[in-house]
Amino acid sequence: MGVERRRLDARLGRLRGVERRLLDGDPSALAVEIRAVAPPPPDVHSDVTAILERVRAEGDRAVLDLTRRLDAEGAEPPPLRVEMDELAPLEPSLLGALTVARENVSAVARAQVGEGERLVTLPQGQRVTLREAPVRSAAVHVPGGRAPYPSTAVMGITAARVAGVERVVVCTPPRPWDGAVLGAAALCGADEIYRMGGAQAIAALAYGTESVEAVDVIVGPGNAYVTEAKRQVFGRVGIDALAGPSELVVVLTDAHCAPLVALDLAAQAEHGEGSLVVAISPERAALDALGELIEADGSAPCVLVEAPDLALALALADALGPEHLQLVGEKAEAAAVGRVAGCVFVGAASATAFGDYVAGSNHVLPTGGAARFSSALSPRAFRRSVAEVRMGAPAAAALAHSGAAIARAEGFEVHALSMEARIGENPAT
């Protein structure tokens, strides 16, 4: 496919060898085995509980101390809040690239937001108006453990802005390289930026501190501590999802595309240990070609699965429910509709890496098989639905007996009386 072998040799070291599997039974059972290849996340529950409780009790002092120890390697951290006049201009080529990403993500996000309200008039005469409204405040957590992620700032802030959120907050750990993240946050219209990350940032945003006003929704990826913190504060605030390590599953039906697919698998493995990269094919020649290209040194395992036919290859991909799914080869591409994945990339040119940055789709996606029931970050994460009910005396009278019967069946006598009191021309009597 025009990709030189020497370029592949320089990039595929991220893949820690190859595990060959044969799909000869239940795709769901093999999916469980494949997921076991990636190391389980650490047990961080008690550590995160202690961090949340400390930030809730001590506020800024706890956030700054934890930032010093966990993010700044013992150095004294700068003030939590980033003042806008501190921001240095972005390098022109990066500014242009982030602007492209912002515009594409905005265009896709706008298409996901319903406008106006819907009025439903029911047979008994009551009217129910359905409205959507944005939450008032939201925060985007941008991780910074190994590298800057300005693209995550673009994905989260843009979706919140399109949703109509009034106050959009960004937090990211203080790092020498955080200028790109801060610049992206300013470019996309963040109202407040804080130098904090990890579980302590999630706690500050959920509970509030002297410097940080609490928000309604927290979104964005992070390590196991961030994920656990989001899980524990859910209910006090809304969250998008519990994201884990990066995942890519490729269904390949064209051996000529193996060099590109090998590069795509290695690209997702760049996210580090715990990443799951899998290629499934009914064509042994395609898997053999991939196996020859993947070097046996790196941090992420690569699983190559031979399926007896395309239908079972797709069934296994659906059972895995991955964060990213690539369909490469004419036969695989024809089966794009109905797939179970956070985002589906169709065709040899549609590398998952484009979705990470500039394709327009959001790269904050469900992992760990959660694509079976959850979706990519979108404006919906920042909007709430409200139903407004207007009964009128005739509708109340028509519904009271039915409602009261159900209430009494459940043992709620006063519920029944409340509805029955509305029977008659004047429901207040």
Coordinates of C-alpha atoms in Angstrom, one line a residue:
M1 CA 0.0 0.0 0.0
G2 CA 2.9 2.3 -0.5
V3 CA 4.2 2.2 3.1
E4 CA 7.9 1.5 3.1
R5 CA 9.1 -1.4 5.3
R6 CA 11.8 0.7 6.9
R7 CA 9.2 3.2 8.2
L8 CA 7.2 0.3 9.6
D9 CA 10.3 -1.1 11.3
A10 CA 10.7 2.2 13.1
R11 CA 7.2 2.3 14.4
L12 CA 6.0 -1.2 15.3
G13 CA 8.2 -1.7 18.3
R14 CA 5.3 -0.6 20.5
L15 CA 3.6 -4.0 19.9
R16 CA 4.8 -6.7 22.3
G17 CA 4.8 -9.7 20.0
V18 CA 1.9 -11.6 18.5
E19 CA -0.6 -14.0 19.9
R20 CA -2.4 -16.1 17.3
R21 CA -5.8 -17.4 18.1
L22 CA -8.3 -19.5 16.2
L23 CA -12.0 -18.8 16.4
D24 CA -13.6 -22.2 16.4
G25 CA -16.4 -21.8 18.9
D26 CA -18.4 -19.1 20.7
P27 CA -17.2 -15.6 19.8
S28 CA -18.3 -14.3 23.2
A29 CA -16.1 -16.8 25.0
L30 CA -13.1 -15.9 22.9
A31 CA -13.8 -12.2 23.5
V32 CA -13.4 -12.8 27.2
E33 CA -10.1 -14.6 26.7
I34 CA -8.8 -11.8 24.4
R35 CA -9.7 -9.1 26.9
A36 CA -7.7 -11.1 29.6
V37 CA -4.6 -10.6 27.5
A38 CA -4.4 -6.9 28.6
P39 CA -3.3 -6.5 32.3
P40 CA -6.2 -5.6 34.6
P41 CA -6.3 -2.1 36.0
P42 CA -4.8 -1.7 39.5
D43 CA -7.0 -1.8 42.6
V44 CA -7.2 1.9 43.4
H45 CA -10.4 2.1 45.3
S46 CA -9.0 2.8 48.8
D47 CA -6.4 5.3 47.5
V48 CA -9.0 7.3 45.6
T49 CA -11.4 7.3 48.5
A50 CA -8.7 8.8 50.7
I51 CA -7.9 11.5 48.1
L52 CA -11.6 12.4 47.6
E53 CA -12.2 12.7 51.4
R54 CA -9.1 14.8 51.9
V55 CA -9.9 17.2 49.1
R56 CA -13.5 17.5 50.4
A57 CA -12.2 18.3 53.9
E58 CA -9.1 20.4 53.1
G59 CA -9.9 22.0 49.7
D60 CA -7.1 23.9 48.0
R61 CA -4.4 22.8 50.5
A62 CA -5.1 19.1 49.7
V63 CA -5.2 19.7 45.9
L64 CA -1.9 21.5 45.9
D65 CA -0.2 19.0 48.1
L66 CA -1.4 16.0 46.0
T67 CA -0.4 17.9 42.8
R68 CA 3.1 18.5 44.3
R69 CA 3.5 14.8 45.1
L70 CA 1.6 13.1 42.2
D71 CA 2.0 15.4 39.3
A72 CA 4.9 17.8 39.9
E73 CA 7.4 15.2 41.2
G74 CA 7.9 17.1 44.4
A75 CA 8.4 20.6 42.9
E76 CA 6.2 23.5 44.2
P77 CA 3.2 23.7 41.8
P78 CA 2.1 27.0 40.3
P79 CA -1.2 28.5 41.3
L80 CA -4.2 26.3 40.5
R81 CA -6.1 28.7 38.3
V82 CA -4.5 29.6 35.0
E83 CA -5.0 33.3 34.2
M84 CA -5.8 34.0 30.5
D85 CA -3.0 36.5 30.1
E86 CA -0.5 33.8 31.0
L87 CA -1.2 31.9 27.8
A88 CA 1.5 32.0 25.1
P89 CA 0.5 32.0 21.5
L90 CA 0.3 28.6 19.9
E91 CA 2.8 27.7 17.2
P92 CA 1.1 28.6 13.9
S93 CA 1.0 25.0 12.4
L94 CA -0.5 23.6 15.7
L95 CA -2.9 26.5 15.9
G96 CA -4.1 25.8 12.3
A97 CA -4.4 22.0 13.0
L98 CA -6.4 22.6 16.3
T99 CA -8.7 25.0 14.5
V100 CA -9.5 22.4 11.8
A101 CA -10.2 19.9 14.6
R102 CA -12.4 22.3 16.5
E103 CA -14.4 23.2 13.4
N104 CA -14.9 19.5 12.4
V105 CA -15.9 18.5 15.9
S106 CA -18.3 21.4 16.1
A107 CA -20.0 20.5 12.9
V108 CA -20.6 16.9 14.0
A109 CA -21.7 18.0 17.5
R110 CA -24.2 20.6 16.1
A111 CA -25.8 17.8 14.2
Q112 CA -26.4 15.9 17.5
V113 CA -28.3 18.7 19.2
G114 CA -32.1 18.8 18.8
E115 CA -33.6 22.3 18.7
G116 CA -36.9 23.6 20.1
E117 CA -39.5 21.8 22.2
R118 CA -42.0 19.1 21.5
L119 CA -45.6 19.2 22.7
V120 CA -47.6 16.0 23.2
T121 CA -51.3 16.1 23.8
L122 CA -52.7 12.9 25.3
P123 CA -56.2 11.4 25.0
Q124 CA -57.4 12.5 28.5
G125 CA -56.5 16.1 27.7
Q126 CA -53.2 16.5 29.5
R127 CA -50.3 18.1 27.7
V128 CA -46.7 17.2 28.1
T129 CA -44.0 19.5 26.8
L130 CA -40.6 17.9 26.3
R131 CA -37.6 20.3 26.5
E132 CA -33.9 19.9 26.5
A133 CA -31.6 22.3 28.3
P134 CA -27.9 22.4 28.9
V135 CA -26.4 21.9 32.4
R136 CA -25.1 25.1 33.8
S137 CA -21.5 24.1 34.3
A138 CA -19.2 21.3 33.1
A139 CA -15.5 20.4 33.4
V140 CA -13.2 18.6 31.0
H141 CA -10.4 16.6 32.5
V142 CA -7.4 16.5 30.1
P143 CA -4.8 13.9 31.2
G144 CA -1.1 14.8 31.1
G145 CA 0.8 11.7 32.4
R146 CA 3.1 11.1 29.5
A147 CA 2.4 13.7 26.9
P148 CA 0.1 16.7 26.3
Y149 CA -3.3 16.1 24.8
P150 CA -4.6 19.3 23.3
S151 CA -6.9 17.1 21.2
T152 CA -8.8 16.0 24.3
A153 CA -9.3 19.7 25.2
V154 CA -10.8 20.3 21.7
M155 CA -13.1 17.2 22.0
G156 CA -14.5 18.0 25.4
I157 CA -14.8 21.8 25.3
T158 CA -16.3 21.9 21.8
A159 CA -19.1 19.4 22.7
A160 CA -19.9 21.4 25.8
R161 CA -20.0 24.7 24.0
V162 CA -22.3 23.3 21.2
A163 CA -24.5 21.9 24.0
G164 CA -24.9 25.4 25.3
V165 CA -23.2 25.0 28.7
E166 CA -22.8 28.4 30.4
R167 CA -19.6 27.7 32.3
V168 CA -16.9 25.4 30.8
V169 CA -14.0 24.5 33.0
V170 CA -10.8 22.7 32.0
C171 CA -8.2 21.0 34.3
T172 CA -4.9 19.4 33.4
P173 CA -1.9 18.5 35.5
P174 CA 1.0 21.1 35.6
R175 CA 3.6 19.8 33.1
P176 CA 6.4 21.6 31.3
W177 CA 4.7 20.8 28.0
D178 CA 1.1 21.9 29.0
G179 CA 1.2 25.1 26.8
A180 CA -0.5 23.2 23.9
V181 CA -3.3 22.1 26.2
L182 CA -3.8 25.6 27.6
G183 CA -3.7 27.1 24.2
A184 CA -6.3 24.6 22.9
A185 CA -8.5 25.3 25.9
A186 CA -8.4 29.1 25.2
L187 CA -9.0 28.5 21.4
C188 CA -12.1 26.4 22.1
G189 CA -13.6 28.9 24.6
A190 CA -12.9 27.5 28.1
D191 CA -14.1 29.9 30.8
E192 CA -11.7 28.7 33.5
I193 CA -8.5 26.6 33.4
Y194 CA -6.9 24.9 36.4
R195 CA -3.5 23.3 36.9
M196 CA -4.6 20.0 38.5
G197 CA -5.3 16.5 37.4
G198 CA -5.9 13.0 38.8
A199 CA -8.3 12.0 41.5
Q200 CA -7.7 15.3 43.4
A201 CA -9.0 17.3 40.4
I202 CA -12.1 15.2 40.1
A203 CA -12.7 15.7 43.8
A204 CA -12.2 19.5 43.6
L205 CA -14.6 19.7 40.6
A206 CA -17.2 17.6 42.4
Y207 CA -17.1 19.1 45.9
G208 CA -15.6 22.5 45.3
T209 CA -12.7 24.2 47.1
E210 CA -11.7 27.7 47.9
S211 CA -10.4 28.2 44.4
V212 CA -12.6 25.8 42.4
E213 CA -16.3 26.1 42.2
A214 CA -18.0 22.7 41.8
V215 CA -19.5 21.8 38.4
D216 CA -22.6 19.8 37.3
V217 CA -20.9 17.3 34.9
I218 CA -17.3 16.0 34.6
V219 CA -16.0 14.4 31.4
G220 CA -12.8 13.4 29.9
P221 CA -10.4 10.4 30.1
G222 CA -7.6 9.6 32.6
N223 CA -5.8 6.9 34.3
A224 CA -7.2 4.3 36.7
Y225 CA -7.3 6.9 39.5
V226 CA -9.3 9.4 37.5
T227 CA -11.7 6.6 36.4
E228 CA -12.2 5.4 40.0
A229 CA -12.7 9.0 41.2
K230 CA -15.4 9.6 38.5
R231 CA -17.1 6.4 39.6
Q232 CA -17.2 7.5 43.2
V233 CA -18.4 11.0 42.7
F234 CA -21.1 10.0 40.2
G235 CA -24.4 10.9 41.7
R236 CA -23.1 14.1 43.1
V237 CA -22.1 15.1 39.6
G238 CA -22.8 13.6 36.2
I239 CA -20.0 11.9 34.2
D240 CA -19.6 10.8 30.6
A241 CA -18.3 7.3 31.1
L242 CA -15.7 5.2 32.9
A243 CA -12.9 5.1 30.2
G244 CA -10.1 2.7 30.3
P245 CA -7.0 1.9 28.2
S246 CA -7.2 2.4 24.4
E247 CA -8.6 -0.3 22.2
L248 CA -8.5 -1.1 18.5
V249 CA -10.0 -4.1 16.7
V250 CA -9.5 -4.5 13.0
V251 CA -11.5 -6.8 10.8
L252 CA -9.3 -7.3 7.7
T253 CA -10.3 -9.0 4.4
D254 CA -7.5 -7.7 2.1
A255 CA -4.0 -8.9 2.7
H256 CA -2.6 -6.0 0.6
C257 CA -3.7 -3.6 3.4
A258 CA -1.6 -5.4 6.0
P259 CA 1.1 -2.8 6.1
L260 CA -1.3 0.0 6.9
V261 CA -3.2 -2.1 9.4
A262 CA 0.1 -3.0 11.2
L263 CA 0.8 0.7 11.5
D264 CA -2.7 1.4 12.8
L265 CA -2.3 -1.3 15.5
A266 CA 1.0 0.1 16.5
A267 CA -0.4 3.6 16.6
Q268 CA -3.0 2.6 19.2
A269 CA -0.4 0.7 21.2
E270 CA 1.4 4.1 21.6
H271 CA -1.1 4.7 24.4
G272 CA 0.9 2.3 26.5
E273 CA 0.5 -0.7 28.7
G274 CA -3.0 -2.0 28.9
S275 CA -3.9 -1.1 25.3
L276 CA -5.8 -3.8 23.5
V277 CA -5.0 -4.3 19.8
V278 CA -6.6 -7.1 17.8
A279 CA -6.9 -8.1 14.2
I280 CA -9.4 -10.6 13.0
S281 CA -9.6 -12.1 9.6
P282 CA -11.1 -15.1 7.7
E283 CA -8.0 -14.9 5.5
R284 CA -4.9 -16.6 6.8
A285 CA -2.7 -14.8 4.3
A286 CA -3.7 -11.4 5.8
L287 CA -2.8 -12.6 9.3
D288 CA 0.5 -14.0 8.1
A289 CA 1.3 -10.7 6.5
L290 CA 0.5 -8.9 9.7
G291 CA 2.5 -11.3 11.8
E292 CA 5.6 -10.7 9.7
L293 CA 5.4 -6.9 10.1
I294 CA 4.9 -6.9 13.9
E295 CA 8.1 -6.9 16.0
A296 CA 8.3 -8.7 19.3
D297 CA 9.3 -5.9 21.6
G298 CA 7.0 -3.3 23.1
S299 CA 4.5 -2.6 25.7
A300 CA 1.2 -3.8 24.2
P301 CA 0.3 -7.3 23.0
C302 CA -1.3 -7.8 19.6
V303 CA -3.8 -10.6 19.1
L304 CA -4.3 -12.0 15.6
V305 CA -7.5 -14.1 15.3
E306 CA -8.2 -16.4 12.4
A307 CA -12.0 -16.8 11.9
P308 CA -13.6 -19.4 9.7
D309 CA -15.7 -16.8 7.9
L310 CA -16.5 -13.1 7.8
A311 CA -19.7 -13.5 9.7
L312 CA -17.9 -15.0 12.7
A313 CA -15.1 -12.4 12.4
L314 CA -17.7 -9.7 12.7
A315 CA -19.5 -11.5 15.6
L316 CA -16.2 -11.6 17.5
A317 CA -15.7 -7.9 16.9
D318 CA -19.2 -7.2 18.2
A319 CA -18.6 -9.4 21.2
L320 CA -15.5 -7.4 22.0
G321 CA -17.4 -4.1 21.7
P322 CA -14.2 -2.1 21.3
E323 CA -13.5 1.6 21.6
H324 CA -12.3 1.7 17.9
L325 CA -13.3 -0.7 15.1
Q326 CA -11.7 -0.6 11.7
L327 CA -13.2 -2.5 8.7
V328 CA -10.6 -2.9 6.0
G329 CA -11.2 -4.7 2.7
E330 CA -14.2 -4.6 0.5
K331 CA -16.1 -7.5 2.2
A332 CA -15.5 -6.1 5.7
E333 CA -16.4 -2.6 4.7
A334 CA -19.8 -3.7 3.3
A335 CA -20.8 -4.8 6.9
A336 CA -20.3 -1.4 8.6
V337 CA -24.0 -0.9 9.6
G338 CA -25.0 -2.3 12.9
R339 CA -21.5 -2.9 14.4
V340 CA -20.9 -2.6 18.1
A341 CA -18.1 -0.1 18.8
G342 CA -17.4 3.3 20.1
C343 CA -16.5 4.5 16.6
V344 CA -16.3 2.6 13.3
F345 CA -13.7 3.5 10.7
V346 CA -14.5 2.1 7.3
G347 CA -11.9 1.6 4.5
A348 CA -8.1 1.4 4.3
A349 CA -7.8 5.2 4.3
S350 CA -9.8 5.6 7.5
A351 CA -7.2 5.2 10.1
T352 CA -8.3 5.4 13.7
A353 CA -5.7 8.1 14.3
F354 CA -7.7 10.5 12.2
G355 CA -10.6 10.1 14.7
D356 CA -8.2 10.9 17.5
Y357 CA -7.6 14.4 16.1
V358 CA -9.3 15.9 13.1
A359 CA -12.0 13.6 11.5
G360 CA -14.8 15.3 13.4
S361 CA -15.9 12.3 15.5
N362 CA -15.2 12.6 19.2
H363 CA -12.3 10.6 20.6
V364 CA -13.7 10.3 24.1
L365 CA -15.2 6.8 23.6
P366 CA -16.5 3.9 25.7
T367 CA -13.9 1.2 26.5
G368 CA -13.8 -2.2 28.1
G369 CA -16.8 -3.5 26.1
A370 CA -19.0 -0.6 27.2
A371 CA -19.8 0.3 23.6
R372 CA -22.6 -2.4 24.0
F373 CA -24.6 0.2 26.0
S374 CA -22.9 3.6 25.9
S375 CA -21.7 6.1 23.3
A376 CA -19.1 8.6 22.4
L377 CA -18.9 11.9 24.2
S378 CA -21.4 14.3 22.6
P379 CA -23.5 17.3 23.5
R380 CA -26.0 14.9 25.1
A381 CA -23.6 14.5 28.0
F382 CA -24.1 18.1 28.8
R383 CA -27.8 18.4 28.3
R384 CA -30.8 17.3 30.5
S385 CA -34.3 16.5 29.5
V386 CA -37.3 18.1 31.3
A387 CA -40.9 17.2 31.0
E388 CA -43.5 19.9 31.8
V389 CA -47.0 18.4 32.6
R390 CA -50.2 20.5 32.4
M391 CA -53.3 18.5 33.5
G392 CA -56.4 20.7 33.6
A393 CA -59.4 19.6 35.6
P394 CA -61.0 17.3 33.0
A395 CA -57.7 15.4 32.5
A396 CA -57.2 15.1 36.2
A397 CA -60.7 13.7 36.7
A398 CA -60.2 11.3 33.8
L399 CA -56.9 9.9 35.2
A400 CA -57.6 10.0 39.0
H401 CA -59.3 6.7 39.4
S402 CA -56.6 4.8 37.4
G403 CA -53.8 6.5 39.2
A404 CA -55.4 5.9 42.6
A405 CA -55.8 2.2 41.9
I406 CA -52.2 1.8 41.1
A407 CA -51.1 3.9 44.1
R408 CA -53.2 1.7 46.5
A409 CA -51.8 -1.5 44.9
E410 CA -48.4 -0.1 45.9
G411 CA -49.5 0.8 49.4
F412 CA -49.5 4.6 48.9
E413 CA -52.8 5.7 50.2
V414 CA -52.0 9.4 50.3
H415 CA -50.9 9.3 46.7
A416 CA -54.3 8.0 45.8
L417 CA -56.1 10.7 47.9
S418 CA -53.9 13.4 46.2
M419 CA -55.2 12.4 42.8
E420 CA -58.8 11.7 43.8
A421 CA -58.9 15.2 45.4
R422 CA -58.7 16.6 41.8
I423 CA -62.0 15.0 40.8
G424 CA -64.7 17.5 40.2
E425 CA -65.1 20.9 38.6
N426 CA -62.9 22.6 41.2
P427 CA -59.9 20.3 42.0
A428 CA -58.9 22.6 44.8
T429 CA -62.0 21.7 46.9

